[in-house]
Amino acid sequence: DVQLVETGGGLTQPGGSLRLSCAASGFSVSRNYMSWVRQAPGKGLEWVSIFYTGGDIYYADFVKGRFTISRDNSKNMAHLEMYSLRAEDTAVYYCARGEVAGRVDDWGQGTRVTVSS
Amino acid sequence: EIVLTQSPATLSLSPGERATLSCRASQSVTSFLVWYQQKPGQAPRLLIYDASNRATGIPARFSGSGSGTDFTLTISSLEPEDFAVYYCQHRSNWPFTFGQGTRLEIK
């Protein structure tokens, strides 16, 4: 069975950093499209970043230059490094797997990030 | 960036009724349109991909249709567990964007 488990969320001050991790099982991260999607409290879904199977990477404009997505094929994990965090980055961050680009076939349970002073 | 507009924002229906949810794109996404269901406190779940294909394990009462800029998610006869928020999302090109959601509530 496919399983995605996110860790690394928490409370940080504006300007701070966090590293989210996603432990994957039941599939290979290198052969799937790995993404991070977020949801601010009471709001809708926003696609943050995607790591293509071939290595291409895309970021939403609202995180470009501040967030970095990566994958560790040997550990079957994905990560999201977040820098220069802002209050508006406060959200639940979901790790997501897609068999094709732009589709989420499986979601993690989410990890909550709160940016506040 | 392609903007997806869902309507209505809230739909109030009773179990057994038919639900019709709409998603309109600001430009053509051909058939690259996906629907998800999200219940409170849970991650979303894939329902329909590429406009009309049901994901694995999704009941036949869920169907999707449309192409280009206008899409519809239909639930033929509502079950109690279907009351949730539904999002459309396109995968035509980056950035992939979501609609703002339709809340399906019990009347």
CSV table of C-alpha atoms in Angstrom, one decimal, chain A residues 7-104:
chain,number,residue,atom,x,y,z
A,7,THR,CA,7.3,15.4,9.5
A,8,GLY,CA,9.0,18.6,10.3
A,9,GLY,CA,6.2,21.1,10.7
A,10,GLY,CA,5.9,23.4,13.6
A,11,LEU,CA,6.0,27.0,14.8
A,12,THR,CA,8.6,29.5,13.6
A,13,GLN,CA,9.0,33.2,13.5
A,14,PRO,CA,8.7,35.3,10.4
A,15,GLY,CA,12.0,35.1,8.5
A,16,GLY,CA,12.7,31.6,9.9
A,17,SER,CA,13.3,28.3,8.2
A,18,LEU,CA,11.9,24.8,8.4
A,19,ARG,CA,12.6,21.5,6.6
A,20,LEU,CA,9.7,19.3,5.8
A,21,SER,CA,10.3,15.6,5.1
A,22,CYS,CA,8.1,13.0,3.5
A,23,ALA,CA,8.8,9.3,4.0
A,24,ALA,CA,7.3,7.3,1.2
A,25,SER,CA,6.5,3.6,1.1
A,26,GLY,CA,4.8,1.2,-1.3
A,27,PHE,CA,6.3,3.0,-4.3
A,28,SER,CA,9.5,4.6,-5.6
A,29,VAL,CA,9.8,8.4,-5.3
A,30,SER,CA,12.1,8.4,-8.3
A,31,ARG,CA,9.4,6.9,-10.6
A,32,ASN,CA,6.6,9.2,-9.5
A,33,TYR,CA,5.9,12.9,-9.5
A,34,MET,CA,6.4,14.2,-6.0
A,35,SER,CA,4.8,17.4,-4.9
A,36,TRP,CA,4.0,19.6,-2.0
A,37,VAL,CA,0.5,21.1,-1.8
A,38,ARG,CA,-0.6,23.4,1.0
A,39,GLN,CA,-3.8,24.6,2.6
A,40,ALA,CA,-4.0,27.7,4.7
A,41,PRO,CA,-6.5,27.5,7.6
A,42,GLY,CA,-10.1,27.6,6.3
A,43,LYS,CA,-8.8,28.1,2.7
A,44,GLY,CA,-8.4,26.1,-0.5
A,45,LEU,CA,-5.6,24.1,-1.9
A,46,GLU,CA,-2.4,25.6,-3.4
A,47,TRP,CA,0.2,23.7,-5.4
A,48,VAL,CA,3.6,24.7,-4.0
A,49,SER,CA,6.2,22.6,-5.9
A,50,ILE,CA,6.6,19.5,-8.0
A,51,PHE,CA,9.6,17.3,-8.7
A,52,TYR,CA,9.3,15.5,-12.1
A,53,THR,CA,10.5,11.9,-12.6
A,54,GLY,CA,13.0,13.2,-15.1
A,55,GLY,CA,14.4,15.8,-12.7
A,56,ASP,CA,12.6,19.0,-13.7
A,57,ILE,CA,11.4,21.1,-10.8
A,58,TYR,CA,8.7,23.8,-10.7
A,59,TYR,CA,7.8,26.3,-8.0
A,60,ALA,CA,4.8,28.5,-7.5
A,61,ASP,CA,5.6,32.1,-7.8
A,62,PHE,CA,4.7,32.8,-4.2
A,63,VAL,CA,7.5,30.5,-3.0
A,64,LYS,CA,10.1,30.8,-5.7
A,65,GLY,CA,13.5,31.7,-4.4
A,66,ARG,CA,12.5,30.8,-0.8
A,67,PHE,CA,11.6,27.1,-1.0
A,68,THR,CA,13.6,24.2,-2.3
A,69,ILE,CA,12.1,20.7,-3.2
A,70,SER,CA,14.4,17.7,-3.2
A,71,ARG,CA,14.1,13.9,-3.2
A,72,ASP,CA,16.4,11.2,-1.8
A,73,ASN,CA,16.1,8.1,-3.9
A,74,SER,CA,18.2,6.0,-1.6
A,75,LYS,CA,15.9,6.7,1.4
A,76,ASN,CA,12.8,7.0,-0.7
A,77,MET,CA,12.0,10.4,0.7
A,78,ALA,CA,11.0,13.9,-0.5
A,79,HIS,CA,11.8,17.2,1.3
A,80,LEU,CA,10.8,20.8,1.2
A,81,GLU,CA,13.3,23.3,2.6
A,82,MET,CA,11.5,26.6,3.5
A,83,TYR,CA,13.4,29.8,4.1
A,84,SER,CA,12.4,33.4,4.7
A,85,LEU,CA,9.0,32.2,6.0
A,86,ARG,CA,6.1,34.6,6.1
A,87,ALA,CA,2.9,34.7,8.0
A,88,GLU,CA,1.1,33.9,4.8
A,89,ASP,CA,3.0,30.6,4.5
A,90,THR,CA,1.0,29.3,7.5
A,91,ALA,CA,-0.8,26.2,6.3
A,92,VAL,CA,-1.0,22.4,6.4
A,93,TYR,CA,1.6,21.1,3.9
A,94,TYR,CA,0.7,17.9,2.2
A,95,CYS,CA,3.2,15.6,0.5
A,96,ALA,CA,1.7,14.2,-2.6
A,97,ARG,CA,2.4,11.4,-5.2
A,98,GLY,CA,1.3,11.5,-8.8
A,99,GLU,CA,1.6,8.8,-11.5
A,100,VAL,CA,1.4,11.6,-14.0
A,101,ALA,CA,2.4,15.2,-13.8
A,102,GLY,CA,-0.2,17.4,-12.2
A,103,ARG,CA,-2.3,14.7,-10.7
A,104,VAL,CA,-2.3,13.7,-7.0
